[in-house]
């Protein structure tokens, strides 16, 4: 039964795609009064064009000619946050004080700290930093010096010492700071700075510190630098260390990392089984450990993998939650220890706050409870999972309980008083103005900032209402994702359906409409002009070579520019490629999505290594979790969960696949897979 579901047919889906994508999203009908007059709107557009050409004087002049002050304010904000800006201190200070709720406040304050006049009085410097704590080493240095001048010597020197230890200086700044304040430093301060630089991988700056520390600290520093740089004399450097330094946490970490990079994983793990009690930078240790856990599983050393995952008490909550899940999963699936597994999953649930992680912990706690025979406890945890209906594991919980649709939470309500207070805010007016004139990237920054700073569910809903008024789905999605972090789920805003009148014919059958929209949402947030760092383009983030391949197959003219300029062209090629992958993998969404993200060559290797999830003896869910790349595991789960949301949004009928068709059915037991 599971395999038939995995092979969901993609034939006959073209008409359904065209109709579904043309279905509008219902929304309240109202008249939206433009923020700008027609003439001001044109001036604003011209000003932003000048900014794109780095013609700041022209941009200021054009925006200043508008009767509405908002375009001028945004141009000023862009100028003051520009990395190459030359704004003066008082200009920056005036803007920061006048606009405390604007985005990029940290950038504004960091830029200001670079421009504090030399002749500004210590009292004025101290007053500024009382209201605006330092953002940079430059700012902290000015505050410390000001306090010393004002007679607060102990506090000022403490700030200067902290700045020396943690500050990120250029070579010139390093030298100037050291010679100006060297009288207050002791050897311990220099040793601490050396440690910070080494942990941050700043080997050149660390070399400059070697002559300022004790001989033994210098030896240790050289050994760590040699390990980082894979220097040919690294063995000699380690052999020369005093015995008491061989257990230094930084040295142990770098040795483990060196061995991993040299392909000596077993020797690297020897250093990771027993972590130092005085663990420094636990997040860096966890990066090494989680890599070794998966390598160890691949090698079949299950007990070692569990030991690495279970030794997690020294980590922060984010790393500890991931470690708890891995320990629980290994205990349940590979060691047949459901009681131990349950403890790990429950602890994970106690320390996470994001819906995706909460649903994951709850679902697996239910699986462990089922394995112990406690059906009542399993039901309790599945109900907790169901409360997160937009997540992969929340949806798995729904399937396990026999639900045939998702139960979304009621969207937050607001009244006219809420609307009035919200719309009167300058930052809201600016966000609307940016939407009016088509500045989608800037609008996204302001809308996301509004969502990040919303303090009530009603405010989050009002941000969603604002973004829905403009034809930029990427703005709606980005803002709604930030609202989820505050526990507010906004289905209409977070899962828009912007494609309209998408009709074409070719020899390939169209994939399920919900899947196409889910892939576009994950790939580009439905931004037709998105370009990734790797060069993927448009709604479905096609690499030019892939697009060229599909254009040839479809007997279309290939035009690289159209991947960004024509959303329908991008959809046509991208959907055909997705259909090709679905056909290649017999309709199995998991394999097709893995290939879309990581490439068919990797999927071929994973099928050989982890088994084929289309067969009866391999669990589809476990197969996903076994994949070595976090990006691909996350990608598959996010697209699948979004597919289910779009199935509900499009309306489930006789042609809609049953919920859970992309996953293991509830009546198929989750067995420990053989690899």
XYZ file of C-alpha atoms in Angstrom:
675
model
C 0.000 0.000 0.000
C 2.797 2.384 0.905
C 4.520 1.927 -2.437
C 1.370 2.667 -4.484
C 1.014 5.878 -2.556
C 4.620 6.824 -3.168
C 4.012 6.324 -6.901
C 1.298 8.930 -7.116
C 0.387 9.246 -10.795
C 1.300 12.482 -12.517
C -0.560 11.741 -15.744
C -3.581 13.793 -16.696
C -2.651 16.666 -14.414
C -2.133 19.473 -16.924
C -5.693 20.813 -16.989
C -5.904 20.667 -13.194
C -2.766 22.776 -12.965
C -4.063 25.483 -15.254
C -7.385 25.745 -13.436
C -5.973 25.590 -9.931
C -3.299 28.175 -10.542
C -5.885 30.557 -11.936
C -8.044 30.341 -8.807
C -7.929 33.663 -6.927
C -7.420 33.909 -3.192
C -10.410 35.384 -1.385
C -9.703 38.569 0.555
C -11.620 41.446 2.009
C -12.725 44.003 -0.562
C -11.757 47.573 0.209
C -10.455 50.680 -1.441
C -6.785 51.366 -0.811
C -5.920 55.044 -0.853
C -2.515 55.657 -2.470
C 0.161 57.060 -0.188
C 1.697 59.183 -2.943
C 0.224 61.386 -5.613
C 1.000 60.391 -9.182
C 3.702 63.053 -9.460
C 5.298 62.080 -6.127
C 5.225 58.421 -7.136
C 7.152 59.222 -10.320
C 9.674 61.289 -8.372
C 10.144 58.402 -5.920
C 10.745 55.943 -8.769
C 13.291 58.287 -10.343
C 15.037 58.743 -6.991
C 15.398 54.977 -6.519
C 16.819 54.667 -10.030
C 19.439 57.224 -9.049
C 20.259 55.184 -5.934
C 20.753 52.090 -8.122
C 23.370 54.094 -10.029
C 24.955 55.317 -6.751
C 24.010 58.890 -7.682
C 23.214 59.963 -4.148
C 23.103 63.725 -4.697
C 20.637 63.288 -7.524
C 18.540 60.852 -5.459
C 18.352 63.324 -2.586
C 17.455 66.185 -4.911
C 14.730 64.253 -6.714
C 13.150 62.841 -3.545
C 13.329 66.279 -1.927
C 11.130 67.667 -4.697
C 8.223 65.431 -3.653
C 5.496 67.015 -1.536
C 5.326 63.898 0.637
C 8.393 63.528 2.933
C 8.405 59.707 2.873
C 10.476 59.234 -0.316
C 13.108 61.638 1.033
C 13.238 59.774 4.349
C 13.755 56.394 2.678
C 16.499 57.770 0.417
C 18.183 59.219 3.500
C 17.905 55.843 5.287
C 19.447 54.078 2.292
C 22.289 56.592 2.219
C 22.972 56.302 5.941
C 22.969 52.483 5.872
C 25.153 52.263 2.765
C 28.410 50.428 3.430
C 30.369 53.128 1.609
C 28.455 56.034 3.077
C 30.205 59.218 4.174
C 27.531 60.607 6.468
C 28.581 62.658 9.459
C 27.902 61.877 13.105
C 25.205 64.480 13.748
C 23.278 63.496 10.634
C 23.263 59.841 11.677
C 22.379 60.670 15.277
C 19.509 62.887 14.177
C 18.050 60.148 11.963
C 18.407 57.416 14.599
C 16.630 59.528 17.201
C 13.857 60.531 14.797
C 13.224 57.000 13.490
C 13.820 54.519 16.332
C 11.575 51.829 14.821
C 13.145 51.616 11.346
C 14.971 48.516 10.050
C 18.771 48.151 10.124
C 19.161 50.038 13.386
C 22.334 48.100 14.175
C 23.836 49.159 10.830
C 22.944 52.795 11.456
C 24.496 52.736 14.914
C 27.613 50.905 13.721
C 28.091 53.483 10.955
C 27.606 56.283 13.481
C 30.286 54.866 15.780
C 32.828 55.202 12.961
C 32.043 58.911 12.668
C 32.143 60.102 16.296
C 34.213 63.304 16.137
C 37.554 63.302 17.909
C 36.611 66.542 19.644
C 33.235 65.333 20.933
C 33.338 65.729 24.704
C 33.650 62.595 26.878
C 30.338 63.527 28.517
C 28.571 63.656 25.140
C 30.101 60.314 24.115
C 29.021 58.669 27.376
C 25.516 60.137 27.083
C 25.084 58.720 23.580
C 26.175 55.236 24.609
C 23.926 55.234 27.673
C 20.998 55.372 25.242
C 22.620 53.336 22.471
C 24.996 50.583 23.725
C 28.066 50.078 21.499
C 27.636 47.902 18.428
C 31.278 47.742 17.386
C 34.778 47.624 18.807
C 35.199 51.230 17.687
C 32.182 52.295 19.705
C 33.224 50.335 22.783
C 36.705 51.850 22.601
C 35.276 55.382 22.496
C 32.960 54.651 25.435
C 35.749 53.131 27.534
C 38.062 56.059 26.882
C 35.283 58.553 27.663
C 34.524 56.895 31.001
C 38.199 56.946 31.985
C 38.317 60.664 31.168
C 35.226 61.233 33.300
C 36.848 59.546 36.295
C 35.039 56.189 35.997
C 38.412 54.520 35.602
C 37.563 50.983 36.704
C 34.447 50.733 34.526
C 36.169 52.363 31.561
C 39.211 50.102 31.742
C 36.997 47.027 32.039
C 35.230 48.013 28.803
C 38.574 48.616 27.097
C 39.843 45.202 28.207
C 36.664 43.473 26.982
C 37.004 45.309 23.680
C 40.614 44.180 23.316
C 39.679 40.562 23.966
C 36.659 40.371 21.653
C 37.191 43.202 19.165
C 37.577 42.570 15.447
C 40.343 44.978 14.400
C 42.204 45.607 11.189
C 45.998 45.340 11.398
C 46.264 49.114 11.795
C 43.477 49.311 14.398
C 45.059 46.453 16.333
C 48.392 48.276 16.530
C 46.857 51.651 17.443
C 44.569 50.209 20.118
C 47.386 48.186 21.661
C 49.882 51.051 21.896
C 47.259 53.473 23.170
C 46.018 51.250 25.999
C 48.795 48.697 26.569
C 49.388 49.990 30.079
C 46.098 48.524 31.369
C 46.538 45.049 29.891
C 47.981 41.996 31.621
C 49.200 38.796 29.994
C 45.838 37.117 30.671
C 44.083 39.723 28.496
C 46.399 38.955 25.581
C 45.957 35.207 26.068
C 42.165 35.640 26.043
C 42.318 37.671 22.843
C 44.504 35.028 21.227
C 41.942 32.379 22.186
C 39.079 34.411 20.693
C 40.935 34.952 17.446
C 41.800 31.271 17.137
C 38.224 30.160 17.795
C 37.086 32.638 15.134
C 39.598 31.281 12.627
C 41.478 34.604 12.390
C 44.939 33.108 11.998
C 46.684 36.234 10.677
C 45.446 38.376 13.571
C 46.336 35.527 15.947
C 49.924 35.523 14.672
C 50.201 39.189 15.656
C 49.321 38.213 19.231
C 52.013 35.568 19.625
C 54.719 37.989 20.772
C 52.407 39.404 23.468
C 51.758 36.135 25.352
C 53.818 33.772 27.507
C 56.110 31.194 25.844
C 53.800 28.243 26.602
C 50.705 30.120 25.395
C 52.650 30.997 22.253
C 53.504 27.318 21.714
C 49.847 26.379 22.057
C 48.812 29.146 19.673
C 51.323 28.027 17.057
C 50.114 24.423 17.305
C 46.490 25.502 16.786
C 47.411 27.740 13.857
C 49.393 24.915 12.245
C 46.414 22.578 12.659
C 44.054 25.113 11.083
C 46.423 25.772 8.188
C 47.419 22.092 7.814
C 51.041 23.169 8.109
C 53.674 20.479 7.341
C 55.290 21.005 10.770
C 52.072 20.415 12.702
C 53.243 17.133 14.267
C 56.445 18.760 15.478
C 54.478 21.663 16.985
C 52.184 19.316 18.916
C 55.051 17.091 20.077
C 56.823 20.108 21.575
C 53.875 21.039 23.809
C 54.026 20.436 27.567
C 51.917 17.446 28.585
C 49.444 19.595 30.525
C 48.474 21.482 27.352
C 47.551 18.407 25.319
C 44.030 18.433 26.795
C 43.431 22.112 26.077
C 39.879 22.287 24.597
C 40.976 24.436 21.663
C 43.809 22.074 20.782
C 41.596 18.978 21.074
C 38.966 20.611 18.863
C 41.483 21.570 16.174
C 43.029 18.095 16.227
C 39.594 16.506 15.727
C 38.872 18.926 12.912
C 42.283 18.294 11.309
C 41.717 14.537 11.375
C 38.242 14.880 9.842
C 39.558 17.090 7.040
C 42.337 14.541 6.434
C 39.766 11.745 6.070
C 40.736 10.141 9.395
C 37.206 9.972 10.846
C 37.812 7.105 13.280
C 40.765 8.910 14.828
C 38.742 12.132 14.970
C 35.980 10.360 16.895
C 38.455 9.185 19.520
C 38.786 12.832 20.554
C 35.029 13.466 20.582
C 33.762 10.641 22.788
C 34.921 12.379 25.966
C 34.370 16.123 25.799
C 36.281 18.525 28.052
C 34.332 19.720 31.088
C 35.342 23.298 30.309
C 33.837 23.162 26.820
C 34.430 26.350 24.841
C 32.335 27.256 21.776
C 29.982 24.258 22.043
C 28.352 25.103 18.705
C 31.651 24.445 16.927
C 32.090 21.132 18.713
C 28.556 20.145 17.712
C 29.299 20.757 14.026
C 32.092 18.184 14.226
C 30.098 15.727 16.336
C 26.944 15.673 14.211
C 29.049 15.046 11.123
C 30.705 12.087 12.837
C 27.349 10.723 14.052
C 26.126 10.315 10.491
C 29.459 8.939 9.270
C 29.398 6.415 12.103
C 25.844 5.365 11.239
C 26.870 4.907 7.617
C 29.720 2.674 8.775
C 27.304 0.596 10.869
C 28.774 1.510 14.273
C 25.378 2.239 15.811
C 26.480 2.173 19.457
C 29.239 4.684 18.781
C 26.787 6.929 16.933
C 24.405 6.815 19.888
C 27.186 7.586 22.359
C 28.223 10.656 20.370
C 24.637 11.923 20.209
C 23.733 11.163 23.820
C 26.711 13.051 25.255
C 24.993 16.417 24.834
C 24.592 18.006 28.273
C 27.202 20.709 27.604
C 25.520 22.143 24.515
C 23.141 25.079 24.202
C 19.472 24.408 23.529
C 19.651 24.500 19.723
C 22.476 21.960 19.446
C 21.149 19.962 22.404
C 17.722 19.625 20.782
C 19.282 18.281 17.592
C 21.467 15.916 19.599
C 18.458 14.715 21.612
C 16.558 13.935 18.441
C 19.459 12.012 16.931
C 20.006 10.065 20.149
C 16.309 9.204 20.357
C 16.055 8.223 16.711
C 19.119 5.978 16.901
C 17.856 4.378 20.118
C 14.424 3.713 18.594
C 15.279 2.714 15.055
C 18.666 1.057 15.388
C 19.045 -0.106 19.013
C 15.420 -1.092 19.696
C 15.405 0.883 22.957
C 12.063 2.746 22.866
C 12.097 3.694 26.562
C 15.459 5.399 26.198
C 14.309 6.966 22.939
C 11.175 8.371 24.578
C 13.249 10.145 27.225
C 15.322 11.862 24.531
C 12.286 12.951 22.494
C 10.440 14.269 25.550
C 13.481 16.269 26.653
C 13.772 17.691 23.166
C 10.134 18.785 23.270
C 10.750 20.523 26.589
C 13.576 22.700 25.259
C 12.357 23.716 21.780
C 10.000 26.544 20.902
C 9.607 26.542 17.112
C 6.608 24.669 15.604
C 8.742 22.510 13.294
C 10.859 21.251 16.204
C 7.897 20.839 18.555
C 6.028 18.717 16.014
C 9.133 16.656 15.307
C 9.685 15.883 18.981
C 5.997 15.111 19.566
C 5.697 12.764 16.596
C 8.748 10.754 17.551
C 7.706 10.643 21.208
C 4.489 9.069 19.903
C 6.458 6.534 17.859
C 8.537 5.600 20.912
C 5.385 5.318 23.047
C 3.785 3.057 20.453
C 6.871 0.845 20.485
C 6.561 0.465 24.274
C 2.880 -0.459 23.914
C 1.551 2.714 25.565
C -1.165 3.672 23.068
C -2.687 6.314 25.335
C 0.609 8.154 25.667
C 1.185 7.831 21.927
C -2.225 9.408 21.269
C -1.353 12.264 23.636
C 1.814 13.061 21.709
C 0.125 12.748 18.313
C -2.443 15.301 19.446
C 0.408 17.640 20.308
C 1.839 17.093 16.856
C -1.504 17.766 15.181
C -1.544 21.219 16.781
C 1.256 22.169 14.341
C -0.640 21.560 11.072
C 1.750 23.395 8.747
C 4.724 21.191 9.681
C 5.877 17.908 8.179
C 5.678 15.956 11.419
C 2.461 17.673 12.464
C 0.920 16.379 9.251
C 2.347 12.908 9.852
C 0.619 13.044 13.234
C -2.658 13.944 11.511
C -2.317 10.970 9.186
C -1.524 8.697 12.131
C -4.790 9.779 13.791
C -6.774 9.183 10.602
C -7.536 12.808 9.720
C -8.293 13.607 6.082
C -7.645 17.352 6.240
C -5.629 19.884 8.198
C -7.089 21.911 11.055
C -5.567 25.363 10.811
C -5.773 27.767 13.746
C -8.158 30.690 13.475
C -6.345 33.740 12.176
C -5.985 36.606 14.671
C -8.727 39.231 14.708
C -8.388 42.997 14.769
C -10.824 45.901 15.015
C -11.033 49.387 13.524
C -9.081 50.850 16.412
C -6.246 48.386 15.756
C -6.294 49.247 12.053
C -6.228 52.994 12.690
C -3.289 52.810 15.105
C -1.363 50.519 12.753
C -1.942 52.505 9.571
C -0.933 55.799 11.190
C 2.617 54.588 11.818
C 5.222 56.138 9.512
C 6.908 52.798 8.937
C 3.607 51.288 7.778
C 3.061 54.207 5.405
C 6.568 53.706 4.029
C 5.985 49.982 3.506
C 2.839 50.794 1.547
C 4.628 53.475 -0.456
C 7.322 50.990 -1.464
C 4.638 48.557 -2.579
C 2.921 51.235 -4.643
C 6.035 52.133 -6.629
C 7.129 48.528 -7.161
C 10.171 48.467 -4.865
C 9.544 44.868 -3.801
C 12.990 44.199 -2.279
C 12.818 47.247 -0.054
C 9.187 46.571 0.782
C 10.230 43.085 1.879
C 12.800 44.528 4.303
C 10.262 46.842 5.897
C 7.458 44.248 6.008
C 9.743 41.660 7.598
C 10.848 44.248 10.149
C 7.199 45.011 10.945
C 6.551 41.299 11.516
C 9.682 40.902 13.644
C 8.677 43.803 15.875
C 4.958 42.993 16.147
C 4.000 42.429 19.766
C 0.473 40.984 19.430
C -1.275 38.476 17.136
C -3.448 41.330 15.852
C -0.356 43.261 14.758
C 0.935 40.213 12.895
C -2.433 39.903 11.148
C -2.324 43.575 10.190
C 1.126 43.131 8.655
C -0.343 40.256 6.633
C -3.274 42.472 5.615
C -0.826 45.119 4.429
C 1.308 42.740 2.361
C -1.786 41.183 0.761
C -2.649 44.545 -0.792
C 0.289 44.326 -3.216
C 1.239 41.823 -5.886
C 4.455 40.619 -4.284
C 3.970 37.090 -2.926
C 7.601 36.997 -1.793
C 6.858 39.859 0.604
C 3.778 38.107 1.998
C 5.643 34.844 2.492
C 8.715 36.415 4.102
C 6.655 38.427 6.601
C 4.424 35.468 7.439
C 7.478 33.276 8.096
C 8.663 35.808 10.686
C 5.225 35.726 12.310
C 5.508 31.948 12.702
C 8.571 32.530 14.898
C 6.244 34.394 17.267
C 3.736 31.543 17.214
C 1.309 33.209 14.786
C 0.303 31.114 11.755
C -1.142 33.110 8.848
C -2.320 30.741 6.134
C -3.741 33.213 3.610
C -0.668 35.424 3.737
C 1.969 32.753 4.176
C 0.725 30.502 1.379
C -0.328 32.788 -1.494
C -1.462 31.467 -4.869
C -0.329 34.123 -7.321
C -0.016 32.161 -10.551
C -2.834 32.992 -12.953
C -3.777 31.696 -16.412
C -0.829 29.333 -16.634
C -1.768 27.239 -19.663
C 0.575 25.375 -21.966
C 0.824 22.049 -23.689
C 3.771 19.759 -24.137
C 4.630 16.105 -24.082
C 5.181 16.156 -20.314
C 2.353 15.832 -17.847
C 2.050 18.503 -15.197
C 2.777 17.646 -11.584
C 0.162 18.229 -8.932
C -0.586 21.996 -8.669
C -0.035 22.006 -4.910
C 3.436 20.531 -5.422
C 4.394 23.139 -8.023
C 3.408 25.973 -5.697
C 5.175 24.322 -2.757
C 8.408 24.032 -4.735
C 8.159 27.654 -5.869
C 7.492 28.839 -2.315
C 10.516 26.961 -0.997
C 12.838 27.783 -3.870
C 12.196 31.501 -4.337
C 9.369 32.532 -1.998
C 7.528 32.922 -5.343
C 9.774 35.789 -6.393
C 10.007 35.713 -10.219
C 13.225 37.758 -10.116
C 15.088 35.705 -7.490
C 18.692 34.728 -8.234
C 20.561 32.394 -5.877
C 24.250 32.624 -5.039
C 24.746 29.531 -7.206
C 23.037 31.196 -10.177
C 19.607 29.500 -10.027
C 16.928 31.749 -11.480
C 13.286 32.678 -11.144
C 10.209 31.148 -9.574
C 11.452 27.558 -9.678
C 15.145 28.464 -9.335
C 16.325 26.814 -12.511
C 20.003 26.554 -13.235
C 20.648 27.839 -16.770
C 21.983 24.463 -17.941
C 18.875 22.659 -16.647
C 16.624 25.237 -18.297
C 18.514 24.861 -21.579
C 18.146 21.077 -21.373
C 14.376 21.326 -20.827
C 13.914 23.948 -23.553
C 15.609 21.595 -26.015
C 13.337 18.728 -24.924
C 10.239 20.900 -25.257
C 11.463 22.269 -28.614
C 11.401 25.801 -27.270
C 13.829 28.624 -27.927
C 16.146 28.936 -24.929
C 16.462 32.474 -23.620
C 18.332 32.881 -20.348
C 16.900 36.356 -19.763
C 13.339 35.015 -19.892
C 14.003 32.872 -16.817
C 13.687 36.120 -14.844
C 11.606 38.256 -17.171
C 8.805 35.805 -17.986
C 7.382 33.854 -14.996
C 5.354 31.604 -17.306
C 8.482 30.631 -19.249
C 10.225 29.746 -15.978
C 7.198 27.776 -14.794
C 6.945 25.922 -18.071
C 10.547 24.757 -18.043
C 10.687 24.156 -14.297
C 7.445 22.210 -14.168
C 8.575 20.076 -17.080
C 11.828 19.328 -15.247
C 9.930 18.432 -12.080
C 7.670 16.160 -14.149
C 10.740 14.530 -15.698
C 12.091 13.756 -12.230
C 8.742 12.412 -11.048
C 8.634 10.153 -14.080
C 12.231 9.039 -13.454
C 11.387 8.049 -9.864
C 7.974 6.518 -10.621
C 6.049 9.407 -9.077
C 7.764 9.268 -5.692
C 7.792 12.823 -4.388
C 10.619 12.249 -1.913
C 13.076 11.036 -4.533
C 12.042 13.666 -7.068
C 12.475 16.464 -4.535
C 15.812 15.081 -3.370
C 16.984 15.154 -6.982
C 15.566 18.650 -7.584
C 17.570 19.914 -4.618
C 20.760 17.845 -4.691
C 20.834 16.361 -8.186
C 20.026 12.888 -9.593
C 23.636 11.712 -9.201
C 23.468 12.075 -5.428
C 20.069 10.393 -5.300
C 21.535 7.428 -7.178
C 24.277 7.169 -4.539
C 21.775 7.477 -1.677
C 19.550 4.760 -3.139
C 22.544 2.447 -3.163
C 23.630 3.448 0.339
C 20.309 3.706 2.209
C 18.006 1.502 0.181
C 15.030 2.320 -2.008
C 12.084 3.935 -0.168
C 9.759 2.670 -2.910
C 10.257 -0.875 -1.647
C 8.501 -2.456 1.316
C 11.554 -2.855 3.553
C 12.655 0.806 3.650
C 10.762 3.425 5.645
C 10.213 6.586 3.622
C 10.479 8.843 6.674
C 13.645 7.185 7.942
C 15.137 7.371 4.455
C 14.702 11.147 4.488
C 16.289 11.404 7.931
C 19.257 9.300 6.844
C 20.299 11.714 4.098
C 23.694 13.257 4.905
C 22.817 16.836 3.909
C 20.736 18.929 6.281
C 19.773 21.198 3.394
C 18.221 18.324 1.453
C 16.446 16.789 4.458
C 15.012 20.196 5.293
C 14.101 20.895 1.671
C 12.119 17.689 1.247
C 10.209 18.137 4.491
C 9.422 21.822 3.867
C 8.134 21.165 0.339
C 6.037 18.184 1.419
C 4.440 20.058 4.316
C 3.718 23.029 2.069
C 2.181 20.722 -0.540
C -0.367 19.573 2.038
C -1.232 23.161 2.965
C -1.815 24.003 -0.693
C -3.950 20.910 -1.130
C -6.220 22.303 1.566
C -6.080 25.825 0.115
C -6.987 24.600 -3.364
C -9.839 22.552 -1.928
C -9.781 18.816 -1.471
C -12.104 16.976 -3.842
C -12.244 13.666 -5.628
C -9.141 14.486 -7.674
C -7.030 15.655 -4.726
C -4.550 13.067 -3.467
C -5.370 11.739 -0.019
C -3.460 13.479 2.743
C -0.200 11.669 3.301
C 0.302 10.311 -0.184
C 3.908 11.453 -0.054
C 4.673 9.550 3.115
C 4.449 6.223 4.931
C 0.859 5.210 5.667
C -0.274 4.961 9.276
C -1.022 1.248 8.997
C 2.470 0.455 7.760
C 4.697 -0.139 10.824
C 7.841 1.950 11.100
C 10.434 -0.790 11.229
C 14.144 -0.428 11.739
C 15.411 -0.374 8.186
C 18.222 -2.569 6.982
C 21.125 -0.752 5.359
